[in-house]
mmCIF file with all atom_site columns, C-alpha atoms in Angstrom:
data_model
loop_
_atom_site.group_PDB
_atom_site.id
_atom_site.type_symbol
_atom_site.label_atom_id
_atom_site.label_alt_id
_atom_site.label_comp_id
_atom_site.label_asym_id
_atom_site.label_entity_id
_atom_site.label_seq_id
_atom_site.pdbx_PDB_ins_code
_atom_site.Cartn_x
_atom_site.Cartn_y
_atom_site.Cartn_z
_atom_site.occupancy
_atom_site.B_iso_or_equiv
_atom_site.pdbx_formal_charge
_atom_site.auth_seq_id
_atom_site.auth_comp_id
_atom_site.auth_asym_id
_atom_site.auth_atom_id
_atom_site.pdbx_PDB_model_num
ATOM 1   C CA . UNK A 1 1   ? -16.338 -36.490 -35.388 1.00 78.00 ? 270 UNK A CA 1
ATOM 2   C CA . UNK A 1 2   ? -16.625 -32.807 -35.241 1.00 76.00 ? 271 UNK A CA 1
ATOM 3   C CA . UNK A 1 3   ? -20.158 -31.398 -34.714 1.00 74.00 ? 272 UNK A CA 1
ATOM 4   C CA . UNK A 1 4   ? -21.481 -27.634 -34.113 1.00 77.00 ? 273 UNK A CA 1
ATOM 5   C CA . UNK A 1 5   ? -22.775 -27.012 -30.884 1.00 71.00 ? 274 UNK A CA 1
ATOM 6   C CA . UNK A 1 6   ? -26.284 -25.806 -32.941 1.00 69.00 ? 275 UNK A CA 1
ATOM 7   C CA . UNK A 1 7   ? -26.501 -29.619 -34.253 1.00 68.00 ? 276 UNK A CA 1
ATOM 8   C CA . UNK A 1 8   ? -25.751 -30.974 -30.437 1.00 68.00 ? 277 UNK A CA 1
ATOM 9   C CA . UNK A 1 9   ? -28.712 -28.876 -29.373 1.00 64.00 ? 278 UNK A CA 1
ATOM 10  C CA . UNK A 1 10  ? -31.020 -29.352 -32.041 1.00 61.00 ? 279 UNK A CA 1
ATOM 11  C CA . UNK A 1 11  ? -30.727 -33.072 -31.370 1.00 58.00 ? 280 UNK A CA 1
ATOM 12  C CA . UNK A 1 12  ? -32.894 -32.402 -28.308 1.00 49.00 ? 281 UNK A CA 1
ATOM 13  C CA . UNK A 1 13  ? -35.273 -31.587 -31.287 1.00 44.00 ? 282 UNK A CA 1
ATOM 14  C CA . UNK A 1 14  ? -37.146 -33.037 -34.133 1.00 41.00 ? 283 UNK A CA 1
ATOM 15  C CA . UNK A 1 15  ? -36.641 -32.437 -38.034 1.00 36.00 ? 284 UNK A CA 1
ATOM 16  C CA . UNK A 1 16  ? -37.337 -34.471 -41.066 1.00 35.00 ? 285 UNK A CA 1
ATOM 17  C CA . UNK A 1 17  ? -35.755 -33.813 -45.126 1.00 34.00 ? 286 UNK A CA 1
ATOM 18  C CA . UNK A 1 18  ? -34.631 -36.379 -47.781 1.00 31.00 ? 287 UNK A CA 1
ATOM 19  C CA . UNK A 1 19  ? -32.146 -37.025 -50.302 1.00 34.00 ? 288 UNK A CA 1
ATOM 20  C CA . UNK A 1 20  ? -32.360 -38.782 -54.004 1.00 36.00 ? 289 UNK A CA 1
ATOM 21  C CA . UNK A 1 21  ? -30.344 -39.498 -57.120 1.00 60.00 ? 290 UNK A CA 1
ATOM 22  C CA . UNK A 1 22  ? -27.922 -42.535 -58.162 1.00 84.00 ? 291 UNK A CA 1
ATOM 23  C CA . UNK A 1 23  ? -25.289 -41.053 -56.690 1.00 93.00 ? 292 UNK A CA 1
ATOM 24  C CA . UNK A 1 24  ? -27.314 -40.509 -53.526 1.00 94.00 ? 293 UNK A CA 1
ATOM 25  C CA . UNK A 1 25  ? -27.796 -42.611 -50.886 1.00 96.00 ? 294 UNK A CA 1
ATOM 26  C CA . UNK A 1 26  ? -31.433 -42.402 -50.399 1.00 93.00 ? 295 UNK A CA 1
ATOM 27  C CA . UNK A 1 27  ? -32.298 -43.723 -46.885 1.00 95.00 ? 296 UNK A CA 1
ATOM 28  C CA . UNK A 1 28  ? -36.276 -42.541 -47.023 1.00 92.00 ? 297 UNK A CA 1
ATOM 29  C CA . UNK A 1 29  ? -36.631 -44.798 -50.398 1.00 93.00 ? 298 UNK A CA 1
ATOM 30  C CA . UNK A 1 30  ? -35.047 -48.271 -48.833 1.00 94.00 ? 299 UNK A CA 1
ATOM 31  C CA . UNK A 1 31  ? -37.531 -51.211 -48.610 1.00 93.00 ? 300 UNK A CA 1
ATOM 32  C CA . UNK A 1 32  ? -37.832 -52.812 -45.229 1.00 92.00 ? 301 UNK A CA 1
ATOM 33  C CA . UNK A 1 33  ? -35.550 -55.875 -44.836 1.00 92.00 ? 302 UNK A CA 1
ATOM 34  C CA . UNK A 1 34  ? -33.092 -54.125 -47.006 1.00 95.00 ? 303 UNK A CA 1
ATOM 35  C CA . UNK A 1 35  ? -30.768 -52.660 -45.105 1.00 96.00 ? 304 UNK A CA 1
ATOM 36  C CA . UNK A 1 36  ? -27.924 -50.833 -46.506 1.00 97.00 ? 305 UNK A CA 1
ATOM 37  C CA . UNK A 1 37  ? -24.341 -51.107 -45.966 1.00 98.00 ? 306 UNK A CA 1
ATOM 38  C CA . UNK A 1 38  ? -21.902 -48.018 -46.375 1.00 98.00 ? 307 UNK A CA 1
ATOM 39  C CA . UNK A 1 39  ? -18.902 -47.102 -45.008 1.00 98.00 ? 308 UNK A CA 1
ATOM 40  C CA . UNK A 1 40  ? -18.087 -42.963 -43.871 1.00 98.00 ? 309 UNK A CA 1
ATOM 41  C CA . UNK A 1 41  ? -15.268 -41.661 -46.746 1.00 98.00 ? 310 UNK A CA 1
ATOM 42  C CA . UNK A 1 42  ? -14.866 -38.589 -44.062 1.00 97.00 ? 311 UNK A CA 1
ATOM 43  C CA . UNK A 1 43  ? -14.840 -38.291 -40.740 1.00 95.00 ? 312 UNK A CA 1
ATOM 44  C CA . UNK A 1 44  ? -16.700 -35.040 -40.099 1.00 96.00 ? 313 UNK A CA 1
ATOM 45  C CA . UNK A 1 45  ? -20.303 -33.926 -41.977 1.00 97.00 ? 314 UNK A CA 1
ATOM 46  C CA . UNK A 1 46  ? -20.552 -31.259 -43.919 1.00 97.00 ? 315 UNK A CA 1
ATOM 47  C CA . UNK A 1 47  ? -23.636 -29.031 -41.926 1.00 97.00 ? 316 UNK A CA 1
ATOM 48  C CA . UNK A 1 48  ? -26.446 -27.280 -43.533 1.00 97.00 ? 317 UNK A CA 1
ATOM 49  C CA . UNK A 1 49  ? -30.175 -26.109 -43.319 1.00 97.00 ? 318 UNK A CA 1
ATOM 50  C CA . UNK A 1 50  ? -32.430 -27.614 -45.518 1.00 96.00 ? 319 UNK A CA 1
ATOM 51  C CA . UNK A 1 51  ? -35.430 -25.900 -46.325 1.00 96.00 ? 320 UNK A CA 1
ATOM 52  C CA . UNK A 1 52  ? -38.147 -27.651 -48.913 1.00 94.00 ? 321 UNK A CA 1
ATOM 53  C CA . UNK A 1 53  ? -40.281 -25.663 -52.108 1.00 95.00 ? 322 UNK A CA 1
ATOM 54  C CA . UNK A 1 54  ? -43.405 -26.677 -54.012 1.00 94.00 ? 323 UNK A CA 1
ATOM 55  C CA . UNK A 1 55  ? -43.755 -25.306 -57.332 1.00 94.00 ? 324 UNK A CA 1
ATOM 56  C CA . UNK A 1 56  ? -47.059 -23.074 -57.802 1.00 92.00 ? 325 UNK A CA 1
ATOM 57  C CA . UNK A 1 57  ? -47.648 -24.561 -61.101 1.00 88.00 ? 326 UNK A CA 1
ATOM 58  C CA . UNK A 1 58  ? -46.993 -28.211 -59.421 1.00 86.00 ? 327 UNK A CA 1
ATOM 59  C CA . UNK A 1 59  ? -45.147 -31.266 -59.581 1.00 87.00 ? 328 UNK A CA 1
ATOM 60  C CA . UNK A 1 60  ? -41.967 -32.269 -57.133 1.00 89.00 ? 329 UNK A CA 1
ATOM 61  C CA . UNK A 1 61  ? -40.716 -30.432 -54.303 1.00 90.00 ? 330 UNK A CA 1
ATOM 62  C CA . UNK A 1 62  ? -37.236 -28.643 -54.472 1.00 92.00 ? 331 UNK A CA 1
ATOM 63  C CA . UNK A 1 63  ? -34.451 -28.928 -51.704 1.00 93.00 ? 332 UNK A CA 1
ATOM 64  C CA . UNK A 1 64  ? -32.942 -24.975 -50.693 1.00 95.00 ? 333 UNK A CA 1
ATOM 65  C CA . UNK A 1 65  ? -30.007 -25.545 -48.989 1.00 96.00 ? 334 UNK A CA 1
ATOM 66  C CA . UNK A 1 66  ? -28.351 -22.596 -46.482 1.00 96.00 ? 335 UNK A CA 1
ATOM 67  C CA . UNK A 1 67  ? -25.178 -22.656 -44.702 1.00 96.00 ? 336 UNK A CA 1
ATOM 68  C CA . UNK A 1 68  ? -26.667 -20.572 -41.560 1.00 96.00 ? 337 UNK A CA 1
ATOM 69  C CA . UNK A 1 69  ? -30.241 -21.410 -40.218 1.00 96.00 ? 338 UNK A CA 1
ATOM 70  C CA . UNK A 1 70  ? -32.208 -18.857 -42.692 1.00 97.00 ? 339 UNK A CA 1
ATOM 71  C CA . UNK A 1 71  ? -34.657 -16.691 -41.933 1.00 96.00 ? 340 UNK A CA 1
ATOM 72  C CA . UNK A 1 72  ? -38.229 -16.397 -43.431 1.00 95.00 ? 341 UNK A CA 1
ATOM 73  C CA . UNK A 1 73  ? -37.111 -13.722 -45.148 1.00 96.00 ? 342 UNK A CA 1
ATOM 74  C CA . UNK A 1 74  ? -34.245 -15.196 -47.079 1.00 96.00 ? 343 UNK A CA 1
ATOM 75  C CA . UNK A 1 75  ? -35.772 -17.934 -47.480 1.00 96.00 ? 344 UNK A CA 1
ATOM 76  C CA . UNK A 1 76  ? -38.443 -15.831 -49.423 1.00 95.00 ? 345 UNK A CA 1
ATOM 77  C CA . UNK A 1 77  ? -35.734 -14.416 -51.292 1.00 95.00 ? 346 UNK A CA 1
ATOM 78  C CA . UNK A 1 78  ? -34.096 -17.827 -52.316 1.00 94.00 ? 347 UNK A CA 1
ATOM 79  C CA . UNK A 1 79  ? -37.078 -19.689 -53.403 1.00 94.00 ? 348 UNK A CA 1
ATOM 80  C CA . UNK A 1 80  ? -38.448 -16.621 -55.267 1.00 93.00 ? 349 UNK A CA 1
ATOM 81  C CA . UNK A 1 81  ? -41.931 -16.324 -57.170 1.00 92.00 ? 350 UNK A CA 1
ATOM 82  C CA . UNK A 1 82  ? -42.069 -19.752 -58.512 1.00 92.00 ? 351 UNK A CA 1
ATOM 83  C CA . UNK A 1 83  ? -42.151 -21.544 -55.376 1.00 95.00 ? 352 UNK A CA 1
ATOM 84  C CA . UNK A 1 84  ? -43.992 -21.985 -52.228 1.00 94.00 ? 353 UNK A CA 1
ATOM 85  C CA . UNK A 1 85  ? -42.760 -23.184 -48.970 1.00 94.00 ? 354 UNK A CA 1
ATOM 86  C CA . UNK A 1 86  ? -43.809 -26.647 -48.151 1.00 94.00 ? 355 UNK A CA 1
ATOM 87  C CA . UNK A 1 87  ? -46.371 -27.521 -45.497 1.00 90.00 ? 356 UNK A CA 1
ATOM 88  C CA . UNK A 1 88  ? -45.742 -30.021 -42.448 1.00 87.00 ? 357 UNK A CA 1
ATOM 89  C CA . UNK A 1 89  ? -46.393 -33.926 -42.226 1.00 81.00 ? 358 UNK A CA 1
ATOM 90  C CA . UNK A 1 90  ? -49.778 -32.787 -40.777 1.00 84.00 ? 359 UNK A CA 1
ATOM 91  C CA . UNK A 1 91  ? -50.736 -30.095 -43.361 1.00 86.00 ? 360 UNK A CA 1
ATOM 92  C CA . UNK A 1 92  ? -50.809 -27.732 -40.073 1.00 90.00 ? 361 UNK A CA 1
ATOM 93  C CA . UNK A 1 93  ? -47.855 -25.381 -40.893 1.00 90.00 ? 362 UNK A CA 1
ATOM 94  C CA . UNK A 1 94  ? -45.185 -24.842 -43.205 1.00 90.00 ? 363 UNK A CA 1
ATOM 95  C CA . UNK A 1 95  ? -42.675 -27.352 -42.858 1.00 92.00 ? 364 UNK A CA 1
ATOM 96  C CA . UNK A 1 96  ? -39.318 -25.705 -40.246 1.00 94.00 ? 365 UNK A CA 1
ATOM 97  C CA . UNK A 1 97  ? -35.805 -25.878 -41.690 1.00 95.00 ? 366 UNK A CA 1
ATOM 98  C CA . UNK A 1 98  ? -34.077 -28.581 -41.042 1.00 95.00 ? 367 UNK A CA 1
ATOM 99  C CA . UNK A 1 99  ? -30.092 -28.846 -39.948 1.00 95.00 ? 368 UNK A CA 1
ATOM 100 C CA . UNK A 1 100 ? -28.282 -31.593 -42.127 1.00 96.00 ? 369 UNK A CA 1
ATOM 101 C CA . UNK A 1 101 ? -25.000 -33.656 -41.740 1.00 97.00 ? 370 UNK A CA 1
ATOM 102 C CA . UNK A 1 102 ? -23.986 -34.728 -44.807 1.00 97.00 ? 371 UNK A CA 1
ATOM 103 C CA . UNK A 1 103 ? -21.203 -37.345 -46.155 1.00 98.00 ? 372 UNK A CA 1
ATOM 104 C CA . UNK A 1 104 ? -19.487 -38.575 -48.584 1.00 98.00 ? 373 UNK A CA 1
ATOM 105 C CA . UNK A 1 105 ? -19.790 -43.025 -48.398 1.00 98.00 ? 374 UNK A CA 1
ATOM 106 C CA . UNK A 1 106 ? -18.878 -45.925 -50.183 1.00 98.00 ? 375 UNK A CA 1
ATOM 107 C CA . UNK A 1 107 ? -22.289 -47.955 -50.505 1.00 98.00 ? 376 UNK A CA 1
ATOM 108 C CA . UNK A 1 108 ? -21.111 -51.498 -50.490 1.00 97.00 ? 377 UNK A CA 1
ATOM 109 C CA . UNK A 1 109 ? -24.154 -53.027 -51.966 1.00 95.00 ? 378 UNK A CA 1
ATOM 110 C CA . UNK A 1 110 ? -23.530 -50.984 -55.144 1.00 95.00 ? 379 UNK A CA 1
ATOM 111 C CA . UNK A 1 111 ? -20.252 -50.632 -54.715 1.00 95.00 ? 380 UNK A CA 1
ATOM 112 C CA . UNK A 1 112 ? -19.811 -47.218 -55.630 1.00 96.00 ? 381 UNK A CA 1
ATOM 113 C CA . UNK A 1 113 ? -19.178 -43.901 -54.002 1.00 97.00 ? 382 UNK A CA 1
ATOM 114 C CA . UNK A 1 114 ? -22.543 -42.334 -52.906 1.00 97.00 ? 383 UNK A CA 1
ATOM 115 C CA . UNK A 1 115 ? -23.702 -38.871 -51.237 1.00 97.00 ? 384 UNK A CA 1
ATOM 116 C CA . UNK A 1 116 ? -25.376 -39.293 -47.761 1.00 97.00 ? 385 UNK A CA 1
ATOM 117 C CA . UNK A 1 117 ? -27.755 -36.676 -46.841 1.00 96.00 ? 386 UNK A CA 1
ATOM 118 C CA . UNK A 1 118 ? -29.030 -37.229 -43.128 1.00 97.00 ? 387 UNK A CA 1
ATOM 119 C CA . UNK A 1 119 ? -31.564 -34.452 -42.216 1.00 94.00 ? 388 UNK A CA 1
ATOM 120 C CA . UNK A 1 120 ? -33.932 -36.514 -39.848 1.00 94.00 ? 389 UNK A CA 1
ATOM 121 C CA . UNK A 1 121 ? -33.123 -35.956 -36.546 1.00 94.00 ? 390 UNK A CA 1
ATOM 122 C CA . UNK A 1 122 ? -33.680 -39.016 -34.874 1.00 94.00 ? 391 UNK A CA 1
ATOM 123 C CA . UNK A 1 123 ? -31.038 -40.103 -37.576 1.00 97.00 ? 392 UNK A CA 1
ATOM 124 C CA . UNK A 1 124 ? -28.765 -37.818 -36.516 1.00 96.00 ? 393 UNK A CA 1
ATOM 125 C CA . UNK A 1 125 ? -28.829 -38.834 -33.440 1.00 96.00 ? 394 UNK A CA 1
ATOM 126 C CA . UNK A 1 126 ? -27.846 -42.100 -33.727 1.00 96.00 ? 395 UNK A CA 1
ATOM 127 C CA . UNK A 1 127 ? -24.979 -40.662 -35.897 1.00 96.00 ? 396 UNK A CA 1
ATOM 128 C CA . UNK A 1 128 ? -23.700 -38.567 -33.301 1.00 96.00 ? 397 UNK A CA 1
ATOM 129 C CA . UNK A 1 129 ? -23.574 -41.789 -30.192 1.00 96.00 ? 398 UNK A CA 1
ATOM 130 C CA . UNK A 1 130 ? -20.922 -43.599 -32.463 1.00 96.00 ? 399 UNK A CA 1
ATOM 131 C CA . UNK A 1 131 ? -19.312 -40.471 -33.806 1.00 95.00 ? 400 UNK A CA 1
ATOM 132 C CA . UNK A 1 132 ? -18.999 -38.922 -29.896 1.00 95.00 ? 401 UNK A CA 1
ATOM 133 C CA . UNK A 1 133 ? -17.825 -42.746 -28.190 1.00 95.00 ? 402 UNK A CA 1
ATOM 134 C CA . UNK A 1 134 ? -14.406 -42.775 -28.256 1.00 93.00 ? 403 UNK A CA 1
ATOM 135 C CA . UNK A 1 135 ? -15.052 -46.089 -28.773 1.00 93.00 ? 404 UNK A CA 1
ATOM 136 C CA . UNK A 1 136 ? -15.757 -45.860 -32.162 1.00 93.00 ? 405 UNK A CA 1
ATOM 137 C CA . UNK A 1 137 ? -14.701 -42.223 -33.212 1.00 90.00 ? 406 UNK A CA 1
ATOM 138 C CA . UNK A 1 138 ? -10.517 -42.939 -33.043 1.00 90.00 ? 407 UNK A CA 1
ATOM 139 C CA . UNK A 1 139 ? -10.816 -44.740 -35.994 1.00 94.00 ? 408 UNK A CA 1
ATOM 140 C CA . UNK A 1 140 ? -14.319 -44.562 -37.246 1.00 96.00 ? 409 UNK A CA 1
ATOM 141 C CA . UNK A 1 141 ? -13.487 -44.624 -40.901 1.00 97.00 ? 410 UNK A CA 1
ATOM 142 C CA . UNK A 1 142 ? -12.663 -48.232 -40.066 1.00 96.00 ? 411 UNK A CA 1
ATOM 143 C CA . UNK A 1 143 ? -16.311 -49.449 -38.909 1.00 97.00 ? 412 UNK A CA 1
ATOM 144 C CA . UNK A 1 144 ? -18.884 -50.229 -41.355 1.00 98.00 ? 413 UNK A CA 1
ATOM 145 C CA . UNK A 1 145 ? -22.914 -48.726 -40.580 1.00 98.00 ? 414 UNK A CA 1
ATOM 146 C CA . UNK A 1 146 ? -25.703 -50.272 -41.380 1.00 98.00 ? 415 UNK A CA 1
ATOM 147 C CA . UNK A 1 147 ? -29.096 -48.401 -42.106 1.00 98.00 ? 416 UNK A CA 1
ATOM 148 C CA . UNK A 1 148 ? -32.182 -49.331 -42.085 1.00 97.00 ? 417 UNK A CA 1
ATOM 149 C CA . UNK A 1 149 ? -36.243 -48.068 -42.471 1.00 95.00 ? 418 UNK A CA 1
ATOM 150 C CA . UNK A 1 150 ? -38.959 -49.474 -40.044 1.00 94.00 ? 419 UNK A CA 1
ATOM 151 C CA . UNK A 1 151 ? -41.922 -49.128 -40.511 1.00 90.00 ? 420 UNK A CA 1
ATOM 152 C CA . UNK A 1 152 ? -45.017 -49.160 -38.083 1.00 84.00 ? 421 UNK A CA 1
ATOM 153 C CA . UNK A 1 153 ? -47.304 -46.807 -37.101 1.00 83.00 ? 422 UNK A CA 1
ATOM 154 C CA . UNK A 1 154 ? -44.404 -44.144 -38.396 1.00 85.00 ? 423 UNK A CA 1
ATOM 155 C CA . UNK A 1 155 ? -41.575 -44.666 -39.883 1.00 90.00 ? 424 UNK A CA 1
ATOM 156 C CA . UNK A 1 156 ? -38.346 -44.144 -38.440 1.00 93.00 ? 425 UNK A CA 1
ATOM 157 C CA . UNK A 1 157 ? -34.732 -45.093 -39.245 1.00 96.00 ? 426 UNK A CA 1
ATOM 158 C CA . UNK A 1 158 ? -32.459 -47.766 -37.528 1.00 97.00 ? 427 UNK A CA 1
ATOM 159 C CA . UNK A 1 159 ? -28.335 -47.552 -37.518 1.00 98.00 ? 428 UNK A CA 1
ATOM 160 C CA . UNK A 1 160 ? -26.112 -50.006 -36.778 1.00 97.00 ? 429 UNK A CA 1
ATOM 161 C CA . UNK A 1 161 ? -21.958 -49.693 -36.311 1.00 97.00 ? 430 UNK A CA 1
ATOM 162 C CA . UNK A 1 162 ? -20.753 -53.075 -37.717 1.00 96.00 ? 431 UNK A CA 1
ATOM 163 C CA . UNK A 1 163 ? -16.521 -54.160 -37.720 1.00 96.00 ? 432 UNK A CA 1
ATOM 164 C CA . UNK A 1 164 ? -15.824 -54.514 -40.921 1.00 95.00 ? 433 UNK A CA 1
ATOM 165 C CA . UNK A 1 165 ? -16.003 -57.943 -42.729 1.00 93.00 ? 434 UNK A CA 1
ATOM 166 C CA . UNK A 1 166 ? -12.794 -57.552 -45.176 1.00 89.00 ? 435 UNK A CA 1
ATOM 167 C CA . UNK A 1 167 ? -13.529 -60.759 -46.677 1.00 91.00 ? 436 UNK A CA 1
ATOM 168 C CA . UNK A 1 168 ? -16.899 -59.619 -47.911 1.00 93.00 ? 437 UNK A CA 1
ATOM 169 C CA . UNK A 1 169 ? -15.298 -56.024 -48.010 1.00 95.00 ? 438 UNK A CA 1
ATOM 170 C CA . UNK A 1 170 ? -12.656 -55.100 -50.327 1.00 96.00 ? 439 UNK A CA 1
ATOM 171 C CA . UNK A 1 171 ? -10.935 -51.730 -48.561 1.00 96.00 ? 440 UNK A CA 1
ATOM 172 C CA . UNK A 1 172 ? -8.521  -51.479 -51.475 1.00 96.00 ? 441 UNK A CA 1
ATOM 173 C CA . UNK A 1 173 ? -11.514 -51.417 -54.278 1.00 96.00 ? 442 UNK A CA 1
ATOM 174 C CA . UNK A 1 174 ? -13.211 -48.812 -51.819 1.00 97.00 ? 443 UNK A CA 1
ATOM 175 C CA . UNK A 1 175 ? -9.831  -46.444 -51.802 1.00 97.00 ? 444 UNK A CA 1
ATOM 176 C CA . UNK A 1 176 ? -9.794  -46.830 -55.619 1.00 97.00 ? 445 UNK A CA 1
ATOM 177 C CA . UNK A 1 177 ? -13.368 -45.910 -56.317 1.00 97.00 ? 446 UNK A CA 1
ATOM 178 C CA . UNK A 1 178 ? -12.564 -43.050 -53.326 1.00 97.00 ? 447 UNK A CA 1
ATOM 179 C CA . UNK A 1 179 ? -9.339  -41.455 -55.074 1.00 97.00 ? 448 UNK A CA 1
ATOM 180 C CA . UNK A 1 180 ? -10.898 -41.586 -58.516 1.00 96.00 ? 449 UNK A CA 1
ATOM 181 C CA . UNK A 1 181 ? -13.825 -39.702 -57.585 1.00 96.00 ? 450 UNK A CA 1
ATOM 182 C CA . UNK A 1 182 ? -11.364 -37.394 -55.994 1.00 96.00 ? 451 UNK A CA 1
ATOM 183 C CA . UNK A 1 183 ? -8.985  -37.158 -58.993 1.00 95.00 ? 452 UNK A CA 1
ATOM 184 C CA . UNK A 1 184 ? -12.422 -36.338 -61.084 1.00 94.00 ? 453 UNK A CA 1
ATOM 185 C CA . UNK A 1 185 ? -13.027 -33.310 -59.075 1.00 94.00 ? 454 UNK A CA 1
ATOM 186 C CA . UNK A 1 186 ? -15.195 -34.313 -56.315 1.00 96.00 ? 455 UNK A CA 1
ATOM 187 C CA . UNK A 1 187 ? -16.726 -31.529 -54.009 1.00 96.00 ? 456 UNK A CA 1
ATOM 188 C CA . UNK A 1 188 ? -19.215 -32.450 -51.401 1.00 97.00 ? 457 UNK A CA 1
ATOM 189 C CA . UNK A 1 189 ? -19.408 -28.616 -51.113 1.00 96.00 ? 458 UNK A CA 1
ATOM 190 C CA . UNK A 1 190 ? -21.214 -28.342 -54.155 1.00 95.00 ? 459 UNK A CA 1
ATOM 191 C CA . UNK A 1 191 ? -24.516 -29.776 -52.750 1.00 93.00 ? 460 UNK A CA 1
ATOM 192 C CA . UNK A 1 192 ? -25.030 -26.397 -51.394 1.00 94.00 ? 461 UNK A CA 1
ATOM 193 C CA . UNK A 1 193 ? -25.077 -24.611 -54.807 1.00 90.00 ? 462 UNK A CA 1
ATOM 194 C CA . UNK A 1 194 ? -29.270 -24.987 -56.485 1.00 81.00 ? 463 UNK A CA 1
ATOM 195 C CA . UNK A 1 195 ? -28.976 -28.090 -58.366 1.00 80.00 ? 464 UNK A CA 1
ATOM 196 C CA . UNK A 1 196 ? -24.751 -28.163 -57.705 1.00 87.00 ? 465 UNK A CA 1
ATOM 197 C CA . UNK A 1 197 ? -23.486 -31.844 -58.317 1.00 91.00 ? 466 UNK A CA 1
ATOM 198 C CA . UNK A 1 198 ? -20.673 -33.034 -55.546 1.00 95.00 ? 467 UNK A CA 1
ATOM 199 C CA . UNK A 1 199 ? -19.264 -35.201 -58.715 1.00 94.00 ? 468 UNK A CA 1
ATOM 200 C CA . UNK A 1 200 ? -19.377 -32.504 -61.535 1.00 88.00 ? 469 UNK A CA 1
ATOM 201 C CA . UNK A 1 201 ? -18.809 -28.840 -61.730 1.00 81.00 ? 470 UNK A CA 1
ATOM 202 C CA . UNK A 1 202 ? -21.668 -28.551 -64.784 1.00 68.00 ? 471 UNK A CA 1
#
């Protein structure tokens, strides 16, 4: 697993960011007790900033994604007039960009190809022990993870590296679903576009 040297320092650090959608895996919206199971597609993230808008007018915050850690000033300029940055878990500040590592994954529970957006640093964390063991990161496409939310006085996110159980998991359906999202013009690239879809160009 290949990580910058700006996401091995910030993991001395703390960040927080979410992801949504069907073809999302959504870690921040799994119950507790239900763990789920996914397998990496790719070896090495795709890495980002995440920065996250309120409409004035109200209603859902946006996700601004950046390929370099922005500046208040471009992040001005992205969100424009219509949006306003949003504040911290504690209301104190506005909330600091966070640095993302994003996959593509094969969700075995729904069997399907998913996007995995991990911008919690404590997350990314536990991403970067298996990916950086040698252990695990010769042939890491092989293991199977296992995620799960906790909650107690905060909540906060649990990964496991499991071996693979081939007769509950069917490698050959996973390649399938894998090169036919491929063959349909597949682009985890596009998440950094506003509103871009990694599994359609419109």
């Amino acid at each position: 697993m290949k990580l910058s040297a700006s996401i091995l320092d910030s993991i001395e650090q703390d960040n927080e960011g979410s992801s949504s959608k069907d073809n999302y895996l959504s870690y921040t919206k799994l119950e507790q007790g239900k763990p789920a199971n996914f397998a990496l597609l790719e070896q090495d993230p795709l890495e980002y900033w995440l920065v996250w808008a309120d409409p004035k007018d109200g209603g859902n915050g946006q996700p601004f994604r950046f390929v370099d850690k922005p500046t208040d000033d471009e992040i001005d300029l992205e969100i424009g007039n219509e949006y306003v940055r949003s504040m911290n878990y504690d209301k104190t500040a506005v909330r600091k960009p966070s640095q993302c590592l994003t996959w593509p994954v094969y969700n075995w529970d729904m069997n399907r190809v998913q996007v995995l957006e991990v911008s919690h640093i404590s997350l990314i964390r536990q991403f970067a022990k298996y990916g950086l063991n040698k252990k695990y990161s010769k042939n890491l496409l092989d293991w199977d993870f296992e995620l799960s939310k906790i909650k107690a006085d905060m909540v906060r996110y649990d990964l496991l590296i499991v071996p693979r159980d081939e007769d509950e998991h069917d490698e050959n359906k996973m390649a399938k679903a894998w090169m036919q999202v491929e063959k349909s013009g597949f682009d985890l690239n596009r998440v950094l576009m506003q509103k871009g879809d990694p599994f359609s160009e419109s």
